[in-house]
PDB file of C-alpha atoms in Angstrom:
ATOM      1  CA  MET A 217      -0.217  -0.346   0.113  1.00 47.00           C
ATOM      2  CA  ARG A 218       2.813   2.559   0.523  1.00 53.00           C
ATOM      3  CA  ALA A 219       4.406   1.512  -2.848  1.00 51.00           C
ATOM      4  CA  ILE A 220       1.421   2.721  -4.140  1.00 52.00           C
ATOM      5  CA  ARG A 221       1.166   6.203  -2.089  1.00 54.00           C
ATOM      6  CA  HIS A 222       5.051   7.103  -3.325  1.00 57.00           C
ATOM      7  CA  GLY A 223       3.627   5.809  -7.042  1.00 61.00           C
ATOM      8  CA  PHE A 224       1.038   8.220  -6.527  1.00 57.00           C
ATOM      9  CA  GLY A 225       2.884  10.976  -5.074  1.00 60.00           C
ATOM     10  CA  ALA A 226       5.802  10.582  -7.720  1.00 62.00           C
ATOM     11  CA  PHE A 227       3.119  10.853 -10.524  1.00 59.00           C
ATOM     12  CA  ALA A 228       1.859  13.848  -9.558  1.00 61.00           C
ATOM     13  CA  THR A 229       4.803  15.777  -8.815  1.00 62.00           C
ATOM     14  CA  VAL A 230       5.737  14.833 -12.569  1.00 57.00           C
ATOM     15  CA  ALA A 231       2.416  16.280 -14.293  1.00 56.00           C
ATOM     16  CA  VAL A 232       2.854  19.747 -12.090  1.00 51.00           C
ATOM     17  CA  LEU A 233       6.579  19.727 -13.060  1.00 51.00           C
ATOM     18  CA  LEU A 234       5.536  19.283 -16.799  1.00 50.00           C
ATOM     19  CA  THR A 235       2.643  21.317 -16.507  1.00 52.00           C
ATOM     20  CA  GLY A 236       4.780  24.136 -15.513  1.00 51.00           C
ATOM     21  CA  ILE A 237       7.581  23.811 -18.275  1.00 52.00           C
ATOM     22  CA  ALA A 238       4.550  23.707 -20.844  1.00 47.00           C
ATOM     23  CA  VAL A 239       3.783  27.245 -19.041  1.00 44.00           C
ATOM     24  CA  ALA A 240       6.899  28.944 -18.844  1.00 47.00           C
ATOM     25  CA  ASP A 241       7.668  27.774 -22.613  1.00 47.00           C
ATOM     26  CA  GLU A 242       4.182  29.680 -23.888  1.00 44.00           C
ATOM     27  CA  VAL A 243       4.817  32.610 -21.267  1.00 41.00           C
ATOM     28  CA  ARG A 244       8.073  32.938 -22.653  1.00 43.00           C
ATOM     29  CA  THR A 245       7.132  32.581 -26.806  1.00 42.00           C
ATOM     30  CA  ALA A 246       4.351  35.332 -26.182  1.00 40.00           C
ATOM     31  CA  PRO A 247       4.622  38.008 -27.901  1.00 45.00           C
ATOM     32  CA  ALA A 248       5.901  41.136 -26.640  1.00 43.00           C
ATOM     33  CA  PRO A 249       3.262  43.736 -26.116  1.00 45.00           C
ATOM     34  CA  ALA A 250       2.824  46.265 -28.378  1.00 46.00           C
ATOM     35  CA  GLU A 251       3.821  49.424 -27.240  1.00 45.00           C
ATOM     36  CA  GLU A 252       1.113  52.275 -26.650  1.00 43.00           C
ATOM     37  CA  ARG A 253       1.389  55.138 -29.300  1.00 48.00           C
ATOM     38  CA  PRO A 254       3.325  58.785 -28.159  1.00 46.00           C
ATOM     39  CA  ALA A 255       0.658  61.651 -27.833  1.00 46.00           C
ATOM     40  CA  ALA A 256       2.150  63.330 -31.272  1.00 50.00           C
ATOM     41  CA  ALA A 257       0.136  65.581 -33.758  1.00 51.00           C
ATOM     42  CA  PRO A 258      -1.144  62.666 -36.787  1.00 52.00           C
ATOM     43  CA  ALA A 259       0.989  63.111 -40.006  1.00 56.00           C
ATOM     44  CA  ALA A 260      -1.101  64.252 -42.746  1.00 57.00           C
ATOM     45  CA  GLY A 261      -4.613  62.470 -43.444  1.00 58.00           C
ATOM     46  CA  GLU A 262      -4.027  59.935 -40.525  1.00 59.00           C
ATOM     47  CA  GLN A 263      -6.791  60.698 -37.961  1.00 67.00           C
ATOM     48  CA  GLU A 264      -5.937  61.586 -34.952  1.00 69.00           C
ATOM     49  CA  VAL A 265      -6.377  59.714 -31.521  1.00 76.00           C
ATOM     50  CA  PHE A 266      -8.363  61.925 -28.197  1.00 81.00           C
ATOM     51  CA  GLU A 267     -10.019  58.588 -26.837  1.00 89.00           C
ATOM     52  CA  ALA A 268      -9.555  58.288 -23.007  1.00 92.00           C
ATOM     53  CA  SER A 269      -8.887  54.813 -22.236  1.00 95.00           C
ATOM     54  CA  CYS A 270     -11.389  53.850 -19.957  1.00 96.00           C
ATOM     55  CA  ARG A 271     -11.654  50.228 -18.239  1.00 96.00           C
ATOM     56  CA  THR A 272     -15.058  50.119 -17.055  1.00 96.00           C
ATOM     57  CA  VAL A 273     -16.465  47.884 -13.250  1.00 96.00           C
ATOM     58  CA  VAL A 274     -19.311  45.817 -13.135  1.00 96.00           C
ATOM     59  CA  GLN A 275     -20.483  44.913  -9.817  1.00 96.00           C
ATOM     60  CA  GLY A 276     -23.995  43.551  -9.294  1.00 94.00           C
ATOM     61  CA  SER A 277     -26.409  45.658 -10.694  1.00 95.00           C
ATOM     62  CA  SER A 278     -24.108  49.135 -10.665  1.00 96.00           C
ATOM     63  CA  VAL A 279     -21.608  49.428 -13.343  1.00 97.00           C
ATOM     64  CA  THR A 280     -18.398  52.411 -12.786  1.00 97.00           C
ATOM     65  CA  ALA A 281     -16.455  53.470 -16.252  1.00 97.00           C
ATOM     66  CA  HIS A 282     -12.817  54.959 -15.121  1.00 97.00           C
ATOM     67  CA  CYS A 283     -11.645  57.156 -17.803  1.00 96.00           C
ATOM     68  CA  HIS A 284      -8.544  58.856 -18.154  1.00 96.00           C
ATOM     69  CA  ASN A 285      -7.574  60.809 -21.536  1.00 94.00           C
ATOM     70  CA  PRO A 286      -3.370  60.610 -22.257  1.00 93.00           C
ATOM     71  CA  TYR A 287      -4.074  63.293 -25.194  1.00 91.00           C
ATOM     72  CA  PRO A 288      -4.022  66.919 -26.284  1.00 90.00           C
ATOM     73  CA  ARG A 289      -7.419  67.010 -27.295  1.00 91.00           C
ATOM     74  CA  THR A 290     -11.000  66.716 -24.950  1.00 93.00           C
ATOM     75  CA  ASP A 291     -12.533  63.389 -24.729  1.00 94.00           C
ATOM     76  CA  SER A 292     -16.507  63.806 -24.383  1.00 95.00           C
ATOM     77  CA  VAL A 293     -17.352  59.765 -23.118  1.00 96.00           C
ATOM     78  CA  ARG A 294     -20.820  58.182 -22.898  1.00 97.00           C
ATOM     79  CA  LEU A 295     -21.454  55.340 -20.468  1.00 97.00           C
ATOM     80  CA  HIS A 296     -24.263  52.717 -22.366  1.00 97.00           C
ATOM     81  CA  VAL A 297     -25.649  50.433 -19.858  1.00 97.00           C
ATOM     82  CA  GLU A 298     -27.705  47.137 -20.981  1.00 96.00           C
ATOM     83  CA  CYS A 299     -29.530  45.800 -18.926  1.00 96.00           C
ATOM     84  CA  ASP A 300     -30.297  41.619 -19.106  1.00 94.00           C
ATOM     85  CA  ARG A 301     -34.801  41.342 -17.807  1.00 93.00           C
ATOM     86  CA  TRP A 302     -37.183  42.550 -20.844  1.00 92.00           C
ATOM     87  CA  TRP A 303     -38.422  45.006 -18.358  1.00 93.00           C
ATOM     88  CA  ASP A 304     -35.649  46.841 -16.605  1.00 93.00           C
ATOM     89  CA  VAL A 305     -34.707  49.922 -18.437  1.00 92.00           C
ATOM     90  CA  ASP A 306     -31.078  50.113 -20.678  1.00 94.00           C
ATOM     91  CA  SER A 307     -29.573  53.659 -19.248  1.00 94.00           C
ATOM     92  CA  ASP A 308     -27.375  55.991 -20.911  1.00 95.00           C
ATOM     93  CA  SER A 309     -25.281  58.618 -19.414  1.00 95.00           C
ATOM     94  CA  ALA A 310     -24.961  62.446 -20.154  1.00 95.00           C
ATOM     95  CA  PRO A 311     -22.053  63.268 -21.912  1.00 95.00           C
ATOM     96  CA  VAL A 312     -18.988  63.801 -19.698  1.00 95.00           C
ATOM     97  CA  GLU A 313     -15.821  65.795 -21.114  1.00 95.00           C
ATOM     98  CA  VAL A 314     -12.579  64.465 -20.477  1.00 95.00           C
ATOM     99  CA  GLY A 315      -9.947  66.661 -21.276  1.00 93.00           C
ATOM    100  CA  PRO A 316      -5.515  66.315 -21.659  1.00 93.00           C
ATOM    101  CA  ALA A 317      -4.431  64.320 -18.721  1.00 93.00           C
ATOM    102  CA  ASP A 318      -7.887  64.789 -16.396  1.00 95.00           C
ATOM    103  CA  TYR A 319      -9.419  61.883 -15.210  1.00 96.00           C
ATOM    104  CA  ALA A 320     -13.381  61.270 -14.983  1.00 96.00           C
ATOM    105  CA  LYS A 321     -15.524  58.446 -13.601  1.00 97.00           C
ATOM    106  CA  VAL A 322     -19.184  57.788 -14.911  1.00 96.00           C
ATOM    107  CA  THR A 323     -21.611  55.123 -13.305  1.00 96.00           C
ATOM    108  CA  GLY A 324     -24.778  53.388 -14.413  1.00 96.00           C
ATOM    109  CA  ARG A 325     -27.374  50.555 -13.234  1.00 95.00           C
ATOM    110  CA  CYS A 326     -29.622  48.681 -13.426  1.00 96.00           C
ATOM    111  CA  TRP A 327     -32.510  47.105 -11.408  1.00 95.00           C
ATOM    112  CA  LYS A 328     -31.073  43.771 -11.476  1.00 93.00           C
ATOM    113  CA  GLU A 329     -28.370  42.083 -13.464  1.00 95.00           C
ATOM    114  CA  VAL A 330     -26.398  43.621 -16.159  1.00 96.00           C
ATOM    115  CA  ARG A 331     -25.975  42.628 -19.196  1.00 96.00           C
ATOM    116  CA  SER A 332     -23.698  44.305 -21.141  1.00 96.00           C
ATOM    117  CA  ALA A 333     -21.909  48.038 -20.738  1.00 96.00           C
ATOM    118  CA  TRP A 334     -19.752  50.037 -22.579  1.00 96.00           C
ATOM    119  CA  ILE A 335     -17.682  53.364 -23.471  1.00 96.00           C
ATOM    120  CA  THR A 336     -18.757  55.610 -26.361  1.00 96.00           C
ATOM    121  CA  HIS A 337     -16.242  58.673 -27.082  1.00 94.00           C
ATOM    122  CA  GLN A 338     -16.707  61.999 -29.376  1.00 92.00           C
ATOM    123  CA  PRO A 339     -14.267  64.622 -29.716  1.00 90.00           C
ATOM    124  CA  ALA A 340     -15.448  67.665 -27.546  1.00 81.00           C
ATOM    125  CA  ASP A 341     -13.888  70.600 -29.243  1.00 73.00           C
ATOM    126  CA  PRO A 342     -13.461  70.824 -32.738  1.00 69.00           C
ATOM    127  CA  ALA A 343      -9.940  69.319 -34.530  1.00 63.00           C
ATOM    128  CA  PRO A 344      -7.700  72.127 -35.208  1.00 62.00           C
ATOM    129  CA  ALA A 345      -7.718  73.484 -38.633  1.00 60.00           C
ATOM    130  CA  PRO A 346      -4.531  71.999 -40.308  1.00 62.00           C
ATOM    131  CA  GLY A 347      -1.492  74.725 -40.398  1.00 61.00           C
ATOM    132  CA  SER A 348      -2.884  76.214 -37.566  1.00 59.00           C
ATOM    133  CA  SER A 349      -0.055  76.857 -34.756  1.00 56.00           C
ATOM    134  CA  GLY A 350      -3.020  77.468 -32.299  1.00 51.00           C
ATOM    135  CA  THR A 351      -2.394  80.939 -31.115  1.00 53.00           C
TER     136      THR A 351
END
């Protein structure tokens, strides 16, 4: 009986080691994350990036969006919440302006479960004319 326990322990140890080696190999061969583009003026014909980076957190029936704008233009964000129950009213928040290097928190909720939540972006100020110095 004792030999069976030791045999199983050795088998389990080998299985764990092989799994760890396989996971380590996957991590090592995974591509490096892409670097974030710097906030610079766009090239001719290229659209200007203005969207704040946002993450949404759903806790029960409440949704909170945390947004940070690393770009030099103001972003107008809106939180949209779709509720799971057919009788529960979906909601869209009022636009919230997130200025350059600014942070905003937008909240929404359902009466019961949340099916999905997302953020939409729109530039809050008009794009500067090409060639204008801004003075």
